[in-house]
CSV table of C-alpha atoms and ligand atoms in Angstrom, one decimal:
chain,number,residue,atom,x,y,z
A,52,UNK,CA,147.0,145.0,104.7
A,53,UNK,CA,147.7,142.5,102.3
A,54,UNK,CA,148.6,139.8,104.7
A,55,UNK,CA,145.2,140.8,106.6
A,56,UNK,CA,142.8,140.3,103.7
A,57,UNK,CA,144.5,136.9,103.0
A,58,UNK,CA,143.9,135.8,106.5
A,59,UNK,CA,140.5,136.9,106.6
A,60,UNK,CA,139.6,135.2,103.3
A,61,UNK,CA,141.4,132.0,104.7
A,62,UNK,CA,139.5,132.2,107.9
A,63,UNK,CA,136.3,132.6,106.5
A,64,UNK,CA,137.4,129.6,104.0
A,65,UNK,CA,138.1,127.5,106.9
A,66,UNK,CA,135.1,128.6,109.3
A,67,UNK,CA,132.8,127.8,105.8
A,68,UNK,CA,134.6,124.4,105.6
A,69,UNK,CA,133.7,123.6,109.2
A,70,UNK,CA,130.2,125.0,109.0
A,71,UNK,CA,129.9,122.7,106.0
A,72,UNK,CA,131.7,119.5,108.0
A,73,UNK,CA,129.7,120.2,110.8
A,74,UNK,CA,126.2,120.3,108.8
A,75,UNK,CA,127.5,117.1,106.9
A,76,UNK,CA,127.9,115.1,110.0
A,77,UNK,CA,124.3,116.4,111.6
A,78,UNK,CA,123.0,115.0,108.8
A,79,UNK,CA,124.6,112.0,108.9
A,80,UNK,CA,124.2,111.4,112.6
A,81,UNK,CA,120.6,112.3,112.1
A,82,UNK,CA,120.0,109.7,109.8
A,83,UNK,CA,121.5,107.2,111.9
A,84,UNK,CA,119.5,108.6,114.8
A,85,UNK,CA,116.5,108.2,112.6
A,86,UNK,CA,117.3,104.6,111.5
A,87,UNK,CA,117.9,103.4,115.1
A,88,UNK,CA,114.9,104.8,116.7
A,89,UNK,CA,112.4,104.4,113.9
A,90,UNK,CA,111.2,101.6,111.8
A,91,UNK,CA,111.7,102.5,108.1
A,92,UNK,CA,109.2,101.0,106.2
A,93,UNK,CA,106.4,101.9,108.8
A,94,UNK,CA,107.8,105.2,110.6
A,95,UNK,CA,106.6,103.5,113.7
A,96,UNK,CA,109.1,103.4,116.7
A,97,UNK,CA,111.7,100.8,117.0
A,98,UNK,CA,111.5,98.6,120.3
A,99,UNK,CA,114.5,100.2,122.2
A,100,UNK,CA,112.9,103.7,121.7
A,101,UNK,CA,109.8,102.2,122.6
A,102,UNK,CA,111.0,100.7,125.8
A,103,UNK,CA,112.4,103.7,127.1
A,104,UNK,CA,109.6,105.8,126.3
A,105,UNK,CA,107.2,103.2,127.9
A,106,UNK,CA,109.6,102.5,131.4
A,107,UNK,CA,109.5,106.6,131.8
A,108,UNK,CA,106.0,106.7,131.3
A,109,UNK,CA,105.5,103.9,134.0
A,110,UNK,CA,107.5,105.7,136.5
A,111,UNK,CA,105.0,108.1,136.9
A,112,UNK,CA,101.2,105.8,136.2
A,113,UNK,CA,99.7,102.8,137.4
A,114,UNK,CA,97.4,102.6,134.8
A,115,UNK,CA,99.8,101.3,131.8
A,116,UNK,CA,99.0,98.0,129.8
A,117,UNK,CA,101.1,96.8,126.9
A,118,UNK,CA,99.3,94.7,123.8
A,119,UNK,CA,101.3,92.6,121.4
A,120,UNK,CA,99.3,92.2,118.1
A,121,UNK,CA,100.4,89.5,115.5
A,122,UNK,CA,99.3,89.2,111.9
A,123,UNK,CA,97.9,85.6,111.5
A,124,UNK,CA,99.3,83.8,108.6
A,125,UNK,CA,102.0,86.6,107.5
A,126,UNK,CA,104.2,84.5,105.8
A,127,UNK,CA,101.1,82.9,103.5
A,128,UNK,CA,100.0,86.7,102.7
A,129,UNK,CA,103.8,87.3,101.6
A,130,UNK,CA,104.0,84.5,99.8
A,131,UNK,CA,100.6,84.6,98.1
A,132,UNK,CA,100.2,88.3,97.4
A,133,UNK,CA,103.6,89.2,97.0
A,134,UNK,CA,106.2,91.5,99.3
A,135,UNK,CA,104.9,94.7,98.0
A,136,UNK,CA,101.3,94.0,99.3
A,137,UNK,CA,102.8,92.6,102.3
A,138,UNK,CA,104.5,95.7,103.0
A,139,UNK,CA,101.6,97.4,102.3
A,140,UNK,CA,99.5,95.6,105.2
A,141,UNK,CA,102.4,96.4,107.8
A,142,UNK,CA,102.4,100.2,107.1
A,143,UNK,CA,98.5,100.4,106.9
A,144,UNK,CA,98.4,98.3,110.3
A,145,UNK,CA,100.8,101.1,111.5
A,146,UNK,CA,98.7,103.6,110.6
A,147,UNK,CA,95.3,102.3,112.3
A,148,UNK,CA,97.4,101.6,115.5
A,149,UNK,CA,98.5,105.4,115.2
A,150,UNK,CA,95.0,106.8,114.7
A,151,UNK,CA,93.7,104.6,117.1
A,152,UNK,CA,96.0,106.1,120.7
A,153,UNK,CA,96.3,109.2,122.1
A,154,UNK,CA,99.7,111.3,122.6
A,155,UNK,CA,99.9,110.0,125.6
A,156,UNK,CA,100.5,106.6,124.2
A,157,UNK,CA,103.0,104.7,121.7
A,158,UNK,CA,103.6,101.7,119.9
A,159,UNK,CA,106.6,100.1,117.8
A,160,UNK,CA,106.6,97.6,115.3
A,161,UNK,CA,109.2,94.9,117.2
A,162,UNK,CA,109.3,92.1,114.8
A,163,UNK,CA,108.4,91.6,110.9
A,164,UNK,CA,104.6,90.9,111.8
A,165,UNK,CA,104.4,92.2,115.2
A,166,UNK,CA,103.4,95.6,116.9
A,167,UNK,CA,103.8,96.2,120.6
A,168,UNK,CA,101.2,99.0,121.7
A,169,UNK,CA,100.9,101.2,125.1
A,170,UNK,CA,97.8,101.8,126.4
A,171,UNK,CA,96.9,103.9,129.5
A,172,UNK,CA,93.3,102.4,130.9
A,173,UNK,CA,92.5,100.5,134.2
A,174,UNK,CA,89.3,98.9,132.5
A,175,UNK,CA,90.4,95.7,130.7
A,176,UNK,CA,87.0,95.3,129.1
A,177,UNK,CA,87.7,98.8,127.4
A,178,UNK,CA,91.1,98.4,127.0
A,179,UNK,CA,90.0,94.9,124.8
A,180,UNK,CA,87.4,96.9,123.1
A,181,UNK,CA,90.1,99.2,121.7
A,182,UNK,CA,92.4,96.4,120.9
A,183,UNK,CA,89.3,95.2,118.9
A,184,UNK,CA,88.2,98.2,116.9
A,185,UNK,CA,91.9,98.1,115.7
A,186,UNK,CA,91.9,94.2,114.6
A,187,UNK,CA,88.4,95.2,113.2
A,188,UNK,CA,89.3,97.8,110.9
A,189,UNK,CA,92.2,96.4,109.6
A,190,UNK,CA,90.7,93.3,108.9
A,191,UNK,CA,87.6,94.6,107.4
A,192,UNK,CA,89.7,97.4,105.3
A,193,UNK,CA,92.4,94.9,103.9
A,194,UNK,CA,89.7,92.6,102.6
A,195,UNK,CA,89.0,94.8,99.6
A,196,UNK,CA,92.9,94.5,98.8
A,197,UNK,CA,93.3,91.0,99.1
A,198,UNK,CA,90.8,89.8,97.2
A,199,UNK,CA,88.6,89.1,100.1
A,200,UNK,CA,90.9,87.6,102.3
A,201,UNK,CA,90.3,87.8,106.1
A,202,UNK,CA,93.6,89.4,107.1
A,203,UNK,CA,93.4,88.1,110.7
A,204,UNK,CA,95.4,89.8,114.0
A,205,UNK,CA,96.1,87.9,117.6
A,206,UNK,CA,97.1,89.8,120.5
A,207,UNK,CA,98.1,88.9,124.0
A,208,UNK,CA,97.6,92.1,126.6
A,209,UNK,CA,98.8,92.8,130.2
A,210,UNK,CA,98.4,95.6,132.3
A,211,UNK,CA,100.9,96.9,134.8
A,212,UNK,CA,99.0,95.7,137.8
A,213,UNK,CA,98.4,92.4,136.0
A,214,UNK,CA,102.0,90.8,136.4
A,215,UNK,CA,102.9,89.3,139.4
A,216,UNK,CA,106.1,91.9,139.6
A,217,UNK,CA,105.1,95.2,141.9
A,218,UNK,CA,106.4,97.8,139.4
A,219,UNK,CA,107.2,95.7,136.1
A,220,UNK,CA,109.4,97.0,133.6
A,221,UNK,CA,108.0,97.4,129.9
A,222,UNK,CA,110.6,94.6,129.4
A,223,UNK,CA,108.8,92.5,131.6
A,224,UNK,CA,105.5,93.1,130.7
A,225,UNK,CA,106.1,92.6,127.1
A,226,UNK,CA,107.3,88.6,128.2
A,227,UNK,CA,104.2,88.2,129.9
A,228,UNK,CA,102.1,89.8,126.6
A,229,UNK,CA,104.2,87.7,124.5
A,230,UNK,CA,103.6,84.4,126.3
A,231,UNK,CA,99.7,85.7,126.2
A,232,UNK,CA,100.1,86.1,122.6
A,233,UNK,CA,101.2,82.9,121.7
A,234,UNK,CA,98.3,81.5,123.5
A,235,UNK,CA,95.8,83.1,121.7
A,236,UNK,CA,97.6,82.0,118.5
A,237,UNK,CA,97.2,78.4,119.6
A,238,UNK,CA,93.7,78.5,120.8
A,239,UNK,CA,92.1,80.0,117.9
A,240,UNK,CA,88.6,80.4,119.5
A,241,UNK,CA,89.8,84.0,121.0
A,242,UNK,CA,91.7,86.5,119.3
A,243,UNK,CA,92.7,88.7,122.4
A,244,UNK,CA,94.3,86.5,125.7
A,245,UNK,CA,94.7,88.7,128.6
A,246,UNK,CA,97.7,87.7,131.0
A,247,UNK,CA,96.7,87.0,134.6
A,248,UNK,CA,97.0,84.7,137.4
A,249,UNK,CA,95.9,81.6,135.7
A,250,UNK,CA,98.2,82.0,132.5
A,251,UNK,CA,101.2,83.6,135.1
A,252,UNK,CA,101.0,80.0,136.7
A,253,UNK,CA,101.2,78.3,132.9
A,254,UNK,CA,104.1,80.7,132.1
A,255,UNK,CA,105.8,79.4,135.3
A,256,UNK,CA,105.2,75.6,135.1
A,257,UNK,CA,106.2,75.5,131.3
A,258,UNK,CA,109.6,77.9,132.1
A,259,UNK,CA,109.6,75.0,134.8
A,260,UNK,CA,108.6,72.2,132.2
A,261,UNK,CA,111.3,73.4,129.5
A,262,UNK,CA,114.4,74.1,132.6
A,263,UNK,CA,114.0,70.7,134.2
A,264,UNK,CA,113.3,68.5,131.5
A,265,UNK,CA,116.9,67.2,130.9
A,266,UNK,CA,117.7,66.9,134.9
A,267,UNK,CA,114.1,64.9,135.3
A,268,UNK,CA,115.5,62.2,132.2
A,269,UNK,CA,118.5,61.7,134.5
A,270,UNK,CA,116.4,61.4,137.3
A,271,UNK,CA,114.0,59.0,136.0
A,272,UNK,CA,111.4,61.4,137.1
A,273,UNK,CA,109.4,60.3,133.9
A,274,UNK,CA,107.2,57.3,135.1
A,275,UNK,CA,105.2,55.0,132.6
A,276,UNK,CA,101.5,53.7,133.1
A,277,UNK,CA,99.8,51.1,131.3
A,278,UNK,CA,95.9,51.2,130.0
A,279,UNK,CA,94.9,47.9,129.1
A,280,UNK,CA,93.2,47.4,125.3
A,281,UNK,CA,90.4,45.0,125.2
A,282,UNK,CA,89.3,42.7,122.6
A,283,UNK,CA,85.9,43.5,122.5
A,284,UNK,CA,84.7,40.1,121.4
A,285,UNK,CA,86.6,38.0,123.6
A,286,UNK,CA,86.7,40.3,126.5
A,287,UNK,CA,90.2,39.6,127.0
A,288,UNK,CA,93.5,42.0,127.3
A,289,UNK,CA,94.9,41.8,123.8
A,290,UNK,CA,97.4,44.9,124.5
A,291,UNK,CA,98.1,48.1,126.2
A,292,UNK,CA,99.2,51.4,125.9
A,293,UNK,CA,102.1,53.3,127.4
A,294,UNK,CA,101.1,56.8,128.8
A,295,UNK,CA,103.8,58.8,130.5
A,296,UNK,CA,103.8,61.0,133.8
A,297,UNK,CA,106.0,63.4,135.3
A,298,UNK,CA,106.6,63.0,139.3
A,299,UNK,CA,108.1,66.0,140.3
A,300,UNK,CA,110.8,65.6,143.1
A,301,UNK,CA,107.8,66.8,145.8
A,302,UNK,CA,105.3,64.3,144.5
A,303,UNK,CA,103.2,66.6,142.2
A,304,UNK,CA,102.2,64.4,139.2
A,305,UNK,CA,102.3,66.4,135.7
A,306,UNK,CA,99.9,65.0,133.2
A,307,UNK,CA,101.1,65.0,129.3
A,308,UNK,CA,99.0,68.0,128.6
A,309,UNK,CA,101.1,69.6,130.8
A,310,UNK,CA,104.7,69.2,129.1
A,311,UNK,CA,103.8,67.1,125.8
A,312,UNK,CA,103.2,70.3,123.7
A,313,UNK,CA,105.9,72.1,125.4
A,314,UNK,CA,108.6,68.9,124.4
A,315,UNK,CA,106.9,69.2,120.5
A,316,UNK,CA,107.7,72.9,120.4
A,317,UNK,CA,111.2,72.2,121.9
A,318,UNK,CA,112.2,69.3,120.4
A,319,UNK,CA,112.5,67.1,123.7
A,320,UNK,CA,109.7,65.2,122.6
A,321,UNK,CA,111.7,62.9,120.5
A,322,UNK,CA,114.2,61.8,123.5
A,323,UNK,CA,111.6,61.3,125.7
A,324,UNK,CA,109.6,59.0,123.1
A,325,UNK,CA,112.8,56.8,122.7
A,326,UNK,CA,113.7,56.9,126.1
A,327,UNK,CA,110.1,55.5,126.7
A,328,UNK,CA,110.5,52.8,124.2
A,329,UNK,CA,114.1,51.6,125.6
A,330,UNK,CA,112.1,51.9,128.8
A,331,UNK,CA,109.1,49.4,127.3
A,332,UNK,CA,111.5,47.0,125.7
A,333,UNK,CA,113.5,46.4,128.7
A,334,UNK,CA,110.2,45.7,130.8
A,335,UNK,CA,109.0,43.2,128.0
A,336,UNK,CA,112.6,41.3,128.1
A,337,UNK,CA,112.3,41.6,131.8
A,338,UNK,CA,108.6,39.6,131.6
A,339,UNK,CA,110.0,37.3,128.9
A,340,UNK,CA,113.0,36.1,131.2
A,341,UNK,CA,110.4,35.7,134.1
A,342,UNK,CA,108.3,33.5,132.1
A,343,UNK,CA,105.5,35.8,131.7
A,344,UNK,CA,103.6,35.8,128.4
A,345,UNK,CA,103.7,39.9,127.8
A,346,UNK,CA,101.1,41.6,125.3
A,347,UNK,CA,101.5,44.1,122.6
A,348,UNK,CA,102.2,47.7,123.9
A,349,UNK,CA,101.5,50.6,122.0
A,350,UNK,CA,104.1,53.3,122.2
A,351,UNK,CA,103.4,57.2,121.4
A,352,UNK,CA,105.3,58.7,118.9
A,353,UNK,CA,105.6,62.5,118.4
A,354,UNK,CA,105.4,63.7,114.8
A,355,UNK,CA,108.9,65.2,115.0
A,356,UNK,CA,110.5,61.8,115.1
A,357,UNK,CA,109.3,61.2,111.2
A,358,UNK,CA,111.5,63.9,110.0
A,359,UNK,CA,114.5,62.3,111.5
A,360,UNK,CA,116.5,60.2,108.8
A,361,UNK,CA,117.7,57.7,111.5
A,362,UNK,CA,114.4,57.1,113.0
A,363,UNK,CA,113.4,53.6,111.7
A,364,UNK,CA,117.0,52.4,112.4
A,365,UNK,CA,117.1,53.8,115.9
A,366,UNK,CA,113.3,52.4,116.8
A,367,UNK,CA,114.9,48.6,115.2
A,368,UNK,CA,118.2,49.1,117.2
A,369,UNK,CA,116.6,49.6,120.4
A,370,UNK,CA,114.2,46.7,119.8
A,371,UNK,CA,116.8,44.2,118.9
A,372,UNK,CA,119.2,45.2,121.5
A,373,UNK,CA,116.8,43.5,124.1
A,374,UNK,CA,115.7,40.8,121.5
A,375,UNK,CA,112.2,41.8,121.7
A,376,UNK,CA,109.8,40.2,119.1
A,377,UNK,CA,108.8,43.1,116.7
A,378,UNK,CA,104.9,42.2,117.0
A,379,UNK,CA,105.4,43.3,120.8
A,380,UNK,CA,105.7,46.9,119.9
A,381,UNK,CA,102.9,49.5,118.3
A,382,UNK,CA,103.7,52.6,117.3
A,383,UNK,CA,101.1,55.2,117.7
A,384,UNK,CA,101.3,58.0,114.9
A,385,UNK,CA,98.8,61.1,115.1
A,386,UNK,CA,96.8,61.5,111.9
A,387,UNK,CA,98.5,65.4,111.1
A,388,UNK,CA,101.3,63.5,110.0
A,389,UNK,CA,99.6,63.5,106.5
A,390,UNK,CA,99.9,66.9,106.4
A,391,UNK,CA,103.8,66.7,106.1
A,392,UNK,CA,105.6,64.7,103.3
A,393,UNK,CA,103.3,61.7,103.2
A,394,UNK,CA,105.5,60.1,100.8
A,395,UNK,CA,108.4,59.6,102.9
A,396,UNK,CA,106.0,59.1,106.3
A,397,UNK,CA,104.9,56.1,104.5
A,398,UNK,CA,108.0,54.8,103.4
A,399,UNK,CA,109.1,55.0,107.0
A,400,UNK,CA,105.9,53.4,108.1
A,401,UNK,CA,106.2,50.8,105.2
A,402,UNK,CA,110.1,50.0,106.4
A,403,UNK,CA,108.7,49.4,109.9
A,404,UNK,CA,106.0,47.2,108.9
A,405,UNK,CA,108.3,45.1,107.1
A,406,UNK,CA,110.1,44.4,110.4
A,407,UNK,CA,106.4,43.5,111.8
A,408,UNK,CA,106.0,46.6,113.9
A,409,UNK,CA,102.8,47.7,114.1
A,410,UNK,CA,101.7,51.4,113.2
A,411,UNK,CA,98.5,52.7,114.8
A,412,UNK,CA,96.8,55.8,113.8
A,413,UNK,CA,95.5,57.9,117.3
A,414,UNK,CA,93.0,60.3,117.9
A,415,UNK,CA,91.6,59.3,114.6
A,416,UNK,CA,88.7,62.3,113.6
A,417,UNK,CA,90.1,64.8,116.1
A,418,UNK,CA,91.9,66.5,113.4
A,419,UNK,CA,91.6,67.9,110.1
A,420,UNK,CA,93.2,65.1,108.1
A,421,UNK,CA,91.3,62.3,108.7
A,422,UNK,CA,90.1,60.7,105.7
A,423,UNK,CA,93.1,62.0,103.7
A,424,UNK,CA,95.4,60.5,106.3
A,425,UNK,CA,93.6,57.3,105.8
A,426,UNK,CA,94.0,57.3,102.0
A,427,UNK,CA,97.7,58.3,102.4
A,428,UNK,CA,99.1,56.5,105.1
A,429,UNK,CA,99.5,52.6,105.4
A,430,UNK,CA,98.6,51.9,108.9
A,431,UNK,CA,97.4,48.6,110.7
A,432,UNK,CA,95.5,50.4,113.2
A,433,UNK,CA,92.7,53.0,113.7
A,434,UNK,CA,92.1,54.4,116.8
A,435,UNK,CA,88.8,56.4,116.9
A,436,UNK,CA,88.9,59.7,119.1
A,437,UNK,CA,87.2,59.8,122.4
A,438,UNK,CA,85.3,62.6,120.8
A,439,UNK,CA,84.0,60.7,118.2
A,440,UNK,CA,82.1,58.5,121.3
A,441,UNK,CA,81.0,61.3,123.0
A,442,UNK,CA,79.0,63.0,120.0
A,443,UNK,CA,77.7,59.8,118.6
A,444,UNK,CA,75.5,59.2,121.9
A,445,UNK,CA,74.6,62.9,121.7
A,446,UNK,CA,73.7,63.2,118.3
A,447,UNK,CA,72.8,59.5,117.6
A,448,UNK,CA,72.2,59.4,113.6
A,449,UNK,CA,74.9,61.6,111.8
A,450,UNK,CA,77.7,60.8,113.9
A,451,UNK,CA,76.6,57.1,114.5
A,452,UNK,CA,76.5,57.0,110.5
A,453,UNK,CA,79.7,58.6,110.2
A,454,UNK,CA,81.1,56.1,112.9
A,455,UNK,CA,80.0,53.1,111.5
A,456,UNK,CA,81.3,53.9,108.2
A,457,UNK,CA,84.4,54.6,109.4
A,458,UNK,CA,84.8,51.1,111.0
A,459,UNK,CA,83.7,49.7,107.7
A,460,UNK,CA,85.8,51.6,105.7
A,461,UNK,CA,88.6,50.3,107.8
A,462,UNK,CA,87.3,46.7,108.0
A,463,UNK,CA,87.8,46.9,104.2
A,464,UNK,CA,91.3,48.5,104.1
A,465,UNK,CA,92.5,45.3,106.6
A,466,UNK,CA,92.8,47.9,109.6
A,467,UNK,CA,91.7,46.8,112.8
A,468,UNK,CA,89.8,49.5,115.1
A,469,UNK,CA,89.9,50.6,118.7
A,470,UNK,CA,87.6,52.9,120.0
A,471,UNK,CA,89.4,55.4,122.8
A,472,UNK,CA,87.5,56.7,125.7
A,473,UNK,CA,84.8,53.7,126.6
A,474,UNK,CA,83.7,54.9,130.0
A,475,UNK,CA,80.6,53.1,130.4
A,476,UNK,CA,78.5,50.5,129.2
A,477,UNK,CA,76.2,52.1,126.6
A,478,UNK,CA,79.5,53.1,125.3
A,479,UNK,CA,80.7,49.5,125.2
A,480,UNK,CA,77.4,48.4,123.6
A,481,UNK,CA,77.2,51.2,120.9
A,482,UNK,CA,80.9,50.5,120.0
A,483,UNK,CA,80.2,46.6,119.6
A,484,UNK,CA,76.9,47.4,117.7
A,485,UNK,CA,79.0,49.2,114.8
A,486,UNK,CA,81.8,46.4,114.9
A,487,UNK,CA,84.7,47.9,116.3
A,488,UNK,CA,87.3,45.2,117.4
A,489,UNK,CA,89.2,46.6,120.4
A,490,UNK,CA,88.1,49.0,123.0
A,491,UNK,CA,90.2,51.2,125.3
A,492,UNK,CA,88.8,53.6,128.6
A,493,UNK,CA,87.6,53.8,132.3
A,494,UNK,CA,84.9,51.6,131.7
A,495,UNK,CA,87.7,48.7,131.8
A,496,UNK,CA,90.5,50.4,133.4
A,497,UNK,CA,92.1,53.7,133.9
A,498,UNK,CA,96.1,53.8,132.9
A,499,UNK,CA,97.6,51.7,136.2
A,500,UNK,CA,101.2,51.4,137.0
A,501,UNK,CA,103.0,48.5,135.3
A,502,UNK,CA,103.7,46.5,138.7
A,503,UNK,CA,99.8,46.3,139.0
A,504,UNK,CA,99.1,45.7,134.9
A,505,UNK,CA,101.4,42.9,135.6
A,506,UNK,CA,99.8,41.5,138.5
A,507,UNK,CA,96.0,41.9,137.0
A,508,UNK,CA,96.6,41.2,133.2
A,509,UNK,CA,99.6,39.0,132.8
A,510,UNK,CA,99.9,36.8,135.8
B,1253,C2E,P1,96.1,59.2,123.7
B,1253,C2E,O1,97.4,58.9,123.5
B,1253,C2E,O2,95.2,59.4,123.0
B,1253,C2E,O3,96.2,58.2,125.3
B,1253,C2E,C1,94.7,58.3,125.4
B,1253,C2E,C2,94.4,59.6,126.6
B,1253,C2E,O4,92.6,59.2,126.9
B,1253,C2E,C3,94.7,59.1,127.7
B,1253,C2E,O5,95.2,60.2,128.5
B,1253,C2E,C4,94.2,58.2,128.7
B,1253,C2E,O6,94.4,58.8,130.5
B,1253,C2E,C5,93.0,58.8,128.5
B,1253,C2E,N1,91.8,58.3,128.5
B,1253,C2E,C6,91.7,56.7,128.4
B,1253,C2E,N2,90.8,56.2,128.9
B,1253,C2E,C7,89.6,57.3,128.8
B,1253,C2E,C8,88.7,57.4,129.5
B,1253,C2E,O7,87.6,56.4,129.1
B,1253,C2E,N3,87.8,58.8,129.2
B,1253,C2E,C9,88.6,59.2,129.1
B,1253,C2E,N4,87.9,61.0,129.4
B,1253,C2E,N5,89.8,59.9,128.9
B,1253,C2E,C10,90.4,58.6,128.9
B,1253,C2E,P2,97.0,60.9,129.1
B,1253,C2E,O8,97.1,59.7,129.7
B,1253,C2E,O9,96.4,62.2,129.9
B,1253,C2E,O10,97.8,61.4,127.6
B,1253,C2E,C11,97.0,61.9,127.1
B,1253,C2E,C12,97.9,62.1,126.0
B,1253,C2E,O11,99.3,62.6,125.7
B,1253,C2E,C13,97.6,60.6,125.0
B,1253,C2E,O12,96.5,60.9,124.0
B,1253,C2E,C14,99.1,61.3,124.1
B,1253,C2E,O13,98.6,61.8,123.0
B,1253,C2E,C15,100.0,62.1,124.8
B,1253,C2E,N6,101.1,61.0,125.6
B,1253,C2E,C16,100.8,60.4,126.2
B,1253,C2E,N7,102.1,59.7,126.8
B,1253,C2E,C17,102.8,60.3,125.6
B,1253,C2E,C18,104.1,60.1,125.5
B,1253,C2E,O14,105.0,59.1,126.1
B,1253,C2E,N8,105.1,60.3,124.5
B,1253,C2E,C19,103.9,61.2,123.5
B,1253,C2E,N9,104.4,61.6,122.3
B,1253,C2E,N10,102.5,61.4,123.5
B,1253,C2E,C20,102.2,61.2,125.2
B,1254,MG,MG1,97.7,57.6,122.1
B,1255,MG,MG1,94.3,58.7,121.6
């Protein structure tokens, strides 16, 4: 009898122990599951759970849309207002999205400051209106919390039938929506970008550009054109600017606007700019050897180059390799450089100038830092952006006075001036009136091939 009681007692203990272990593991598994499926901070789905759910929903529907929302300047918000407030903002964004979607829709937090939303609807205008109300709600409410700082959001959106794929997966739609979102980020004027056929072509082109750039350099697909620079007093060609074109295998020509921004993002621009510098040096050497008197050539330089420690050495090495007199090379930089570490950039400019290389500031007046850059960077030449000329003609008084004063100021600082984009005789007259030194533009010549330039201006 005693044995039976002992047996039952031991059995019960074992059972309790097993139940305890089971619940302990169950709880642990549940916690792990929760962590794997849900974002700890906001409670929103994680991306993997979201894509699973959405792929399931999209098997049954044809009116799905994916929108990606990103918080503008989140890093700045984190730094200025502190981590706690930034976390609060993320939680609030999550709450607002949750309140704006139906039970058949869902969303997730995909990265630090990015949320992906799945919405039903066939009318893109209605989808955009729904997203806009989410953005509006977050922006206005957040202002109270952030001392009137307006939290902005930008968004890329794609509809299930807006992609090329017949039955796109959630992952494919996220890729497209991300592309559209990046466009919204770059362009400022529009907070919501829809992935449409035009963006699709752009995405294909960017993918092509990125995957073919290295080979293109090996296969010499980058061609250089020269555009003459005219002395406005003597009307003589006293220089030229090297402008790159990419000629694809099938003969299609890509303009720099199609690939330079991509190269600036992925870093390839430094390599291309050095290639062009070397190509030009080789050409000048070739002219000198043939007894042809060359003119100075300007080469556009990406701002990426200026953060390289050995930039000046690399430039000088190439110029010396071809024994080119330094004054025949002019380097064009962008005014935005003054926003970077101006002191270190200026020291590089000075080292280049000590050798005799000219440094020119391109597209002056097109950015946000014009006067600042003029004050901080020790340049030899200022190229006034074409936009100046266009507006000077339209609003004669104000723009004209500003342009005239800039030219005057440059003269006082010992900097020569070039007007870009002179298209007509009226442009030329206006530019001559304000005392600009040089002109460049279609009025004199479009960018032309190097042999044509040699024939027309050097022989
Ligand atoms: P940029 O350096 O300001 O070059 C002047 C641009 O204005 C050129 O466009 C030229 O073709 C265009 N242009 C010249 N005259 C006129 C005119 O009278 N009217 C109008 N409407 N346009 C005129 P392009 O060749 O398309 O180059 C665009 C930009 O791409 C260049 O602007 C430059 O920032 C960049 N780029 C070109 N080649 C290179 C390069 O080798 N390296 C780097 N980093 N950037 C380059
Ligand atoms: Mg230029
Ligand atoms: Mg320019």
